[in-house]
Short mmCIF file of C-alpha atoms in Angstrom, two decimals:
data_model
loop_
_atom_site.label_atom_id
_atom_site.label_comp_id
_atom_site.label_asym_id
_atom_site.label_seq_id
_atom_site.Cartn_x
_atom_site.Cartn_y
_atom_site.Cartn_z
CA UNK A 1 0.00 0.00 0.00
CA UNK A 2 1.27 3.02 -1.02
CA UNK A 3 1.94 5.72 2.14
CA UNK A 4 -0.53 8.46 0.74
CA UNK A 5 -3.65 8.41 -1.39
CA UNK A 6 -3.15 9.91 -4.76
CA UNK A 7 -5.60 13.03 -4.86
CA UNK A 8 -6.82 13.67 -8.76
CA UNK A 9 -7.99 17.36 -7.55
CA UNK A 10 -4.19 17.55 -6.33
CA UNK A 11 -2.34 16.06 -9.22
CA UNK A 12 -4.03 17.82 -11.27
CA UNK A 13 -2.58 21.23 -9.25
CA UNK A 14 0.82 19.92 -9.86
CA UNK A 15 0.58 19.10 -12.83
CA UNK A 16 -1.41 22.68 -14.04
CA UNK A 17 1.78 24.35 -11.80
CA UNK A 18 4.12 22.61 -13.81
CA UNK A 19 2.95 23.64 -16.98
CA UNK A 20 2.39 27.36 -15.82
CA UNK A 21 5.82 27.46 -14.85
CA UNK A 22 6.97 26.35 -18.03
CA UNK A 23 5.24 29.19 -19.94
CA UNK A 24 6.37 32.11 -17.43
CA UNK A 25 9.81 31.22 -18.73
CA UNK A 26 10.94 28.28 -17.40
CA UNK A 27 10.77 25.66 -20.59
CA UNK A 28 11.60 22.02 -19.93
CA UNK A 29 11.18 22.47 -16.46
CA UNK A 30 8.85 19.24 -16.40
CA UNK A 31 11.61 17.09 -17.07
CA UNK A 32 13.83 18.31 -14.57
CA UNK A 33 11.95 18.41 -11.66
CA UNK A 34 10.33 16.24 -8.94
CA UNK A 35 7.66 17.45 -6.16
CA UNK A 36 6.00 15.15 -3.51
CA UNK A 37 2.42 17.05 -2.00
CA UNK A 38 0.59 15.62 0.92
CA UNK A 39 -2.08 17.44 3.02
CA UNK A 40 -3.26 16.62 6.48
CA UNK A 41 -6.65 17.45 8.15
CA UNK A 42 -4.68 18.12 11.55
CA UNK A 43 -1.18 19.02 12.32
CA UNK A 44 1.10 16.17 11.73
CA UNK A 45 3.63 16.45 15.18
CA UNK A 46 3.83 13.25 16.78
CA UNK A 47 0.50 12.01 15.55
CA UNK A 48 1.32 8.43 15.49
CA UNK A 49 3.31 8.67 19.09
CA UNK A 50 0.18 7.47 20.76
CA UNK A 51 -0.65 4.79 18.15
CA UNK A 52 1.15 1.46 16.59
CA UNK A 53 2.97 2.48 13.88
CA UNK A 54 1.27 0.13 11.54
CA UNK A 55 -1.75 2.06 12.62
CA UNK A 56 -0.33 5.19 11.15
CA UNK A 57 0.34 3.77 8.04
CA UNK A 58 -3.06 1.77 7.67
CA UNK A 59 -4.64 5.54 7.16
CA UNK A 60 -2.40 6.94 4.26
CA UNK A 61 -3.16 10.98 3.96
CA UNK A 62 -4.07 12.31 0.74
CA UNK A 63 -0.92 13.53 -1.82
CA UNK A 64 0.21 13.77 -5.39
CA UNK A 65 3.51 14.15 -6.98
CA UNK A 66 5.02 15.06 -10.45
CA UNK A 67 8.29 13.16 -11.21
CA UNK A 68 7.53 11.62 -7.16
CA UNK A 69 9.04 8.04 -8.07
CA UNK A 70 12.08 9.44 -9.92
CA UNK A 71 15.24 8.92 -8.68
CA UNK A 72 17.79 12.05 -8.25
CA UNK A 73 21.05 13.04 -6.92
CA UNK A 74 19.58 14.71 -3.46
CA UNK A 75 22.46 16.96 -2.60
CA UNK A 76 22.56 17.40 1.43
CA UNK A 77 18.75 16.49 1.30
CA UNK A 78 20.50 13.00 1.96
CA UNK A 79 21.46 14.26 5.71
CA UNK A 80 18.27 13.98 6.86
CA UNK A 81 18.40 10.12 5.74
CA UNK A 82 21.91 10.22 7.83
CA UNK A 83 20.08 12.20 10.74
CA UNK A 84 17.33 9.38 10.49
CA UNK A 85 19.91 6.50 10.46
CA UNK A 86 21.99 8.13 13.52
CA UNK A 87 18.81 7.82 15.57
CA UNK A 88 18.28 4.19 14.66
CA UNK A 89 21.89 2.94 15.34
CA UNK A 90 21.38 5.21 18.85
CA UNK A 91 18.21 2.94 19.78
CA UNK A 92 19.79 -0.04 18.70
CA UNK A 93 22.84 0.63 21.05
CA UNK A 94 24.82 0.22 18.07
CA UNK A 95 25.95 3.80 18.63
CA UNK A 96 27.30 6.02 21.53
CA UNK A 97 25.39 9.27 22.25
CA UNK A 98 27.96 11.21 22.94
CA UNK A 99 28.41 15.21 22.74
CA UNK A 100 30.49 15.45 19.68
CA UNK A 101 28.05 13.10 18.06
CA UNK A 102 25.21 15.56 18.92
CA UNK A 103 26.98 18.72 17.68
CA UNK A 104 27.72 16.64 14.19
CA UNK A 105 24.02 16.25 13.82
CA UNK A 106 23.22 19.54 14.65
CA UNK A 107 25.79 21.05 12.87
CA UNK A 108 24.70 18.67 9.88
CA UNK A 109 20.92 19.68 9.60
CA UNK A 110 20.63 23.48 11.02
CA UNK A 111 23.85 24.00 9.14
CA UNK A 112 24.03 21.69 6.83
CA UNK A 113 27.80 21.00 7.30
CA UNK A 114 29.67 18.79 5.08
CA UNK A 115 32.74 18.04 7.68
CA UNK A 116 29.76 17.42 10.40
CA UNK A 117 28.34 14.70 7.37
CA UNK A 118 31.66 12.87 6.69
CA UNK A 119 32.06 11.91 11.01
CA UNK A 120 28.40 10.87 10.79
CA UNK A 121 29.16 8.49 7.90
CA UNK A 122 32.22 7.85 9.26
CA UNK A 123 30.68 6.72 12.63
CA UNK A 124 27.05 4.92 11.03
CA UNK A 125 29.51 2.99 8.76
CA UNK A 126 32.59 2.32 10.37
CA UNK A 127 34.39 3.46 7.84
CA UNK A 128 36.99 6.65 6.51
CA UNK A 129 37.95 8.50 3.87
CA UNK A 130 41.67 8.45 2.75
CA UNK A 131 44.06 6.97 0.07
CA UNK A 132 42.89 4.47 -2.33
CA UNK A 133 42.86 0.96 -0.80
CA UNK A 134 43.84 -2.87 -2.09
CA UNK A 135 41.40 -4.94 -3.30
CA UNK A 136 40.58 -6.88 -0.28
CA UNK A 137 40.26 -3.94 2.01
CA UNK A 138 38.32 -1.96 -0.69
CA UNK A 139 36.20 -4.89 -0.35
CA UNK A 140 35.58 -4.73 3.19
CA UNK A 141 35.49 -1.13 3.30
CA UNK A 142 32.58 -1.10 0.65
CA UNK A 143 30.12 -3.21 2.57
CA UNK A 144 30.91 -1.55 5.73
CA UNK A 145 29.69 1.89 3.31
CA UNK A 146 26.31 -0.16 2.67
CA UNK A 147 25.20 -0.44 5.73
CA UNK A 148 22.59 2.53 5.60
CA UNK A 149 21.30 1.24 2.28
CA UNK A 150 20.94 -2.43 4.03
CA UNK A 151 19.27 -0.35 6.95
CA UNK A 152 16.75 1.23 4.72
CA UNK A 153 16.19 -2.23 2.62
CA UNK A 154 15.01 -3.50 5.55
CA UNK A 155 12.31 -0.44 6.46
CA UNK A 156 10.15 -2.46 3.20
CA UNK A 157 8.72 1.07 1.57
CA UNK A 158 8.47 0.49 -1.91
CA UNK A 159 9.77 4.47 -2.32
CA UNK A 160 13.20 3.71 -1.56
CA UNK A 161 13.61 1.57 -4.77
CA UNK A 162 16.55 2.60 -6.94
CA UNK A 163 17.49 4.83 -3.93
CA UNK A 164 21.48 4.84 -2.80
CA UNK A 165 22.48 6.35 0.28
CA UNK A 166 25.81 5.84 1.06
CA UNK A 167 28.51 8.87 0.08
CA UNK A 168 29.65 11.25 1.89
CA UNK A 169 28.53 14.73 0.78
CA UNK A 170 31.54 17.38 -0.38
CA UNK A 171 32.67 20.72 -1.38
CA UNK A 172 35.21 20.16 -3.93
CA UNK A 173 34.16 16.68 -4.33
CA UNK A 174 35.35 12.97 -3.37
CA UNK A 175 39.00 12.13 -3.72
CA UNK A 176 41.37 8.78 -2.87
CA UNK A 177 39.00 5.35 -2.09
CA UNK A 178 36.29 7.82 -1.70
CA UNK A 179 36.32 9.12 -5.93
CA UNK A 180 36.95 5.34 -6.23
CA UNK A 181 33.61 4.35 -4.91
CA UNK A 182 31.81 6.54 -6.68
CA UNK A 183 32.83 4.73 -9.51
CA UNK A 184 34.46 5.70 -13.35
CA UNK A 185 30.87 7.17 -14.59
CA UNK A 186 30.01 8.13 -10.95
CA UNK A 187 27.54 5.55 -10.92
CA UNK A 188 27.39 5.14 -7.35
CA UNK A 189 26.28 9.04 -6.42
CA UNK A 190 23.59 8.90 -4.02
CA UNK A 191 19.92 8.63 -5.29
CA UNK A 192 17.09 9.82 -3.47
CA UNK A 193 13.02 10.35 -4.66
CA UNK A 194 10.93 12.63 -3.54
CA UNK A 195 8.49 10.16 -3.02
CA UNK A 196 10.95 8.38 -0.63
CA UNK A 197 12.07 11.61 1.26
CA UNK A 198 8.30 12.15 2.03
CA UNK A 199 7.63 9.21 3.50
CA UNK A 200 10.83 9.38 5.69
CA UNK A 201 10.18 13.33 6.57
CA UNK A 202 6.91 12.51 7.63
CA UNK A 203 7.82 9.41 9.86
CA UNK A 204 10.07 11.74 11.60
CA UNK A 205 7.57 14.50 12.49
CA UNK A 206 4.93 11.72 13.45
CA UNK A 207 6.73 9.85 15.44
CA UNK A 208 5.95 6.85 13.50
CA UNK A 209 9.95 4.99 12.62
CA UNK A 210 12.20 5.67 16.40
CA UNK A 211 11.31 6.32 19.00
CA UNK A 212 9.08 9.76 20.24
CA UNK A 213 11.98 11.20 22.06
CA UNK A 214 14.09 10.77 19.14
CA UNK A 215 11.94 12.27 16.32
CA UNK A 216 11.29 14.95 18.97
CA UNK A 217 15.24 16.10 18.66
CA UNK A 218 15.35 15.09 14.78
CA UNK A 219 12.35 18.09 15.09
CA UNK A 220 14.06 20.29 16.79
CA UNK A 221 16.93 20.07 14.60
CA UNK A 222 14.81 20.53 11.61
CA UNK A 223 12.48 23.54 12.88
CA UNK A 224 13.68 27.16 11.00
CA UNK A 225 12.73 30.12 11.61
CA UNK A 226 10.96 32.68 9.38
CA UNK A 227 12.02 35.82 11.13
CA UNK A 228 13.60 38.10 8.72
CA UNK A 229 15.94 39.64 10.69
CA UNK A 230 17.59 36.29 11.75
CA UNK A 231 17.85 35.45 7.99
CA UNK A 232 19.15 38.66 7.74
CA UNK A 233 22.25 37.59 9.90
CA UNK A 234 22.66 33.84 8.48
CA UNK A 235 22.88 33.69 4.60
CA UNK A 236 22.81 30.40 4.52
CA UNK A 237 19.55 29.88 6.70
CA UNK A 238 17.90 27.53 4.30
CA UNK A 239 14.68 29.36 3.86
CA UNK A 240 15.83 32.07 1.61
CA UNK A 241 16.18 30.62 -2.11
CA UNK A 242 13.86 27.61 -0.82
CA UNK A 243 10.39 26.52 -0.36
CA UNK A 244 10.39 28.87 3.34
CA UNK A 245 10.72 32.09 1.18
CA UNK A 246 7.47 31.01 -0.42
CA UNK A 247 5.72 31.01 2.88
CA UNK A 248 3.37 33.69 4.87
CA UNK A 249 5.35 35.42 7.98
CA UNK A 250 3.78 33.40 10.96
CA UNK A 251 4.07 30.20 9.43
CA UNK A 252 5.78 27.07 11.08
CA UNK A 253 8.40 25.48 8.99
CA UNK A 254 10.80 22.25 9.33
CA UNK A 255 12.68 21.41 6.91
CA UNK A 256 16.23 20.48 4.78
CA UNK A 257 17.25 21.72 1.97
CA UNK A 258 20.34 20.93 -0.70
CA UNK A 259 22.27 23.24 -2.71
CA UNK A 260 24.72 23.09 -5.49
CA UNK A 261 25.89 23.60 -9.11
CA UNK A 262 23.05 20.85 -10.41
CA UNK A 263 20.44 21.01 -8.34
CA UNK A 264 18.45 23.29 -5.81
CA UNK A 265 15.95 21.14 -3.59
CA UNK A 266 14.44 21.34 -0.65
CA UNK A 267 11.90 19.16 1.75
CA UNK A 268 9.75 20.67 4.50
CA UNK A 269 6.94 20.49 6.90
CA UNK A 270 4.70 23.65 7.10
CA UNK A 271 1.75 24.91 9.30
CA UNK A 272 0.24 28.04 7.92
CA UNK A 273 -0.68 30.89 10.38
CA UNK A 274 -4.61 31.79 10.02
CA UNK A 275 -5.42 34.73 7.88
CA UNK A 276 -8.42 36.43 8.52
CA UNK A 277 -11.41 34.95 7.23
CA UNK A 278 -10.15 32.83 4.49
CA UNK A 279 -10.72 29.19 5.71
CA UNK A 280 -8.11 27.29 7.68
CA UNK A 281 -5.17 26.05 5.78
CA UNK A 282 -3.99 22.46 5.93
CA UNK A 283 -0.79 21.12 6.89
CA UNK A 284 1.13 20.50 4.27
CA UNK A 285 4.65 18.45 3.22
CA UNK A 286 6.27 19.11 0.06
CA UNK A 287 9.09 17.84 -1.05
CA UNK A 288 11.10 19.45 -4.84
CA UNK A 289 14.27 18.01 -6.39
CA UNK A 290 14.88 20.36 -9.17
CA UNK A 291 18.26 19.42 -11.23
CA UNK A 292 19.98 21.33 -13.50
CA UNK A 293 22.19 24.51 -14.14
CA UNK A 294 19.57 26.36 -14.60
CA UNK A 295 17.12 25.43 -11.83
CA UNK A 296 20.12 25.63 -9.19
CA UNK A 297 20.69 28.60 -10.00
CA UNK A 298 17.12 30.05 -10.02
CA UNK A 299 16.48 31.22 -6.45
CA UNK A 300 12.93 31.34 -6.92
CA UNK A 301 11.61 28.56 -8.15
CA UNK A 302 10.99 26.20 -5.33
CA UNK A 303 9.55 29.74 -3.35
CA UNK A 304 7.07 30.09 -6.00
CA UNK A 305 5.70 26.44 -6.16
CA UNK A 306 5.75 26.71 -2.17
CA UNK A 307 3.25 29.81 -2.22
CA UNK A 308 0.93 28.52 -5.13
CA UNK A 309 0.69 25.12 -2.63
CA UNK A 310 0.00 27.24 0.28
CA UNK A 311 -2.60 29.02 -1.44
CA UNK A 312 -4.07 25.69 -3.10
CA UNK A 313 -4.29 24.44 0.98
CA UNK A 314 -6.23 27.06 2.03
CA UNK A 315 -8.96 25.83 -0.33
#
């Protein structure tokens, strides 16, 4: 069973978004871009802490997506599967909570650090980055890397198919066994859909994969704030150039976004504040991969789908 409900009123927004985009100057924007939509008749927060999480899933919440089942290149959008997978080995006991291992994750989502990513890898997998390696430790070394792919294998969604999970995330890119694991065509870059990074964003806020008191600090970690004179002071806030700039003042937003040459994408949680006497928005989750030169570097893109969606949920 799928994890939503496809909504034709809501595809049917996509896909009319899509197109509409397209003609204000955006052309071949369908095939470059991937958006996950679900709505919620309540707030989603911890939901499903109260209920078996088999429950939660039995009542799938209504959603469409354009592109949802493709698989991209997710840019630091991955760190919330690392964030996700840090939380798991922690439960499990197959992980230390230890300080420095909460500043990495911190540092990873609010900041969205690469050197706080590679010690989280390092530590989920067992593994580090350095000079190439002979065979038979490359060998080693490489299923020790696949040991958050094996984790998710094992979670049974049908969204993570053709999803990878398992490099390290960079500035000036992979180098030594790292570039080597990659592979020649870079074969082996990580692969995310937005389908997939729905169902995982919402598990988080709902409680419904670890434990409560876990998905409350994955939460935390993910809340940002709209208030313009803290984006002001932090360039790199995450909301600016993403789907937060799209939103009302007063709205509640968690989210993670991923930047770089090829791609600008971003998934979030939102709560919209009430406005007057236009009827109550819904909750929302939305999830865009856009790829491409020229969608990474358009800063408003994924703003502009965000507000038309807000809009469409007050309806």
């Amino acid at each position: 069973m799928a994890f939503y409900s496809p909504d034709p009123a809501m595809a049917q927004i996509l896909a009319d978004l899509v197109r509409a985009l397209e003609l204000e100057g955006r052309p071949g924007l369908a095939q470059h871009i991937s958006i996950t939509w679900l709505r919620y008749d309540q707030p989603l927060l911890g939901r499903a802490a109260d209920l078996d999480p088999a429950q939660f899933w039995a009542q799938p919440v209504q959603g469409a997506s354009w592109a949802g089942d493709r698989p991209r290149y997710p840019a630091s959008v991955v760190k919330l599967v690392y964030l996700v997978a840090a939380e798991a080995w922690r439960q499990a006991d197959l992980l230390a909570d230890t300080p420095e291992l909460r500043r990495a994750l911190s540092d990873m989502i609010r900041d969205s650090s690469n050197d706080a990513t590679s010690l989280v890898v390092d530590l989920l997998s067992g593994t580090t980055s350095g000079p190439a390696l002979p065979p038979e430790r490359m060998a080693h070394w490489l299923e020790q890397r696949q040991l958050v792919n094996r984790w998710l294998s094992e979670l049974g969604w049908p969204e993570l198919h053709g999803c990878n999970a398992c490099q390290k995330t960079w500035g000036d890119g992979p180098y030594g066994r790292e570039r080597d694991f990659y592979g020649s065509e870079l074969e082996n870059r990580n692969r995310l859909s937005t389908d997939a990074v729905a169902r995982l964003l919402q598990a988080v806020l709902a409680a419904a994969l670890v434990s409560p008191p876990a998905c409350a600090r994955m939460t935390a970690l993910l809340a940002r704030s709209l208030d313009p004179a803290l984006r002001l002071a932090d360039p790199e806030n995450q909301v600016d150039g993403f789907i937060g700039e799209g939103l009302p003042l007063g709205s509640r937003l968690w989210s993670k976004a991923g930047w770089m040459s090829q791609a600008r994408h971003d998934a979030a949680y939102v709560e919209l504040p009430a406005e007057g006497s236009m009827p109550k928005a819904a909750p929302f989750l939305l999830v865009i991969f856009s790829e491409g030169q020229a969608c990474a570097q358009d800063p408003k893109l994924l703003a502009e789908i965000a507000s038309r969606l807000a809009a469409a949920s007050r309806n």
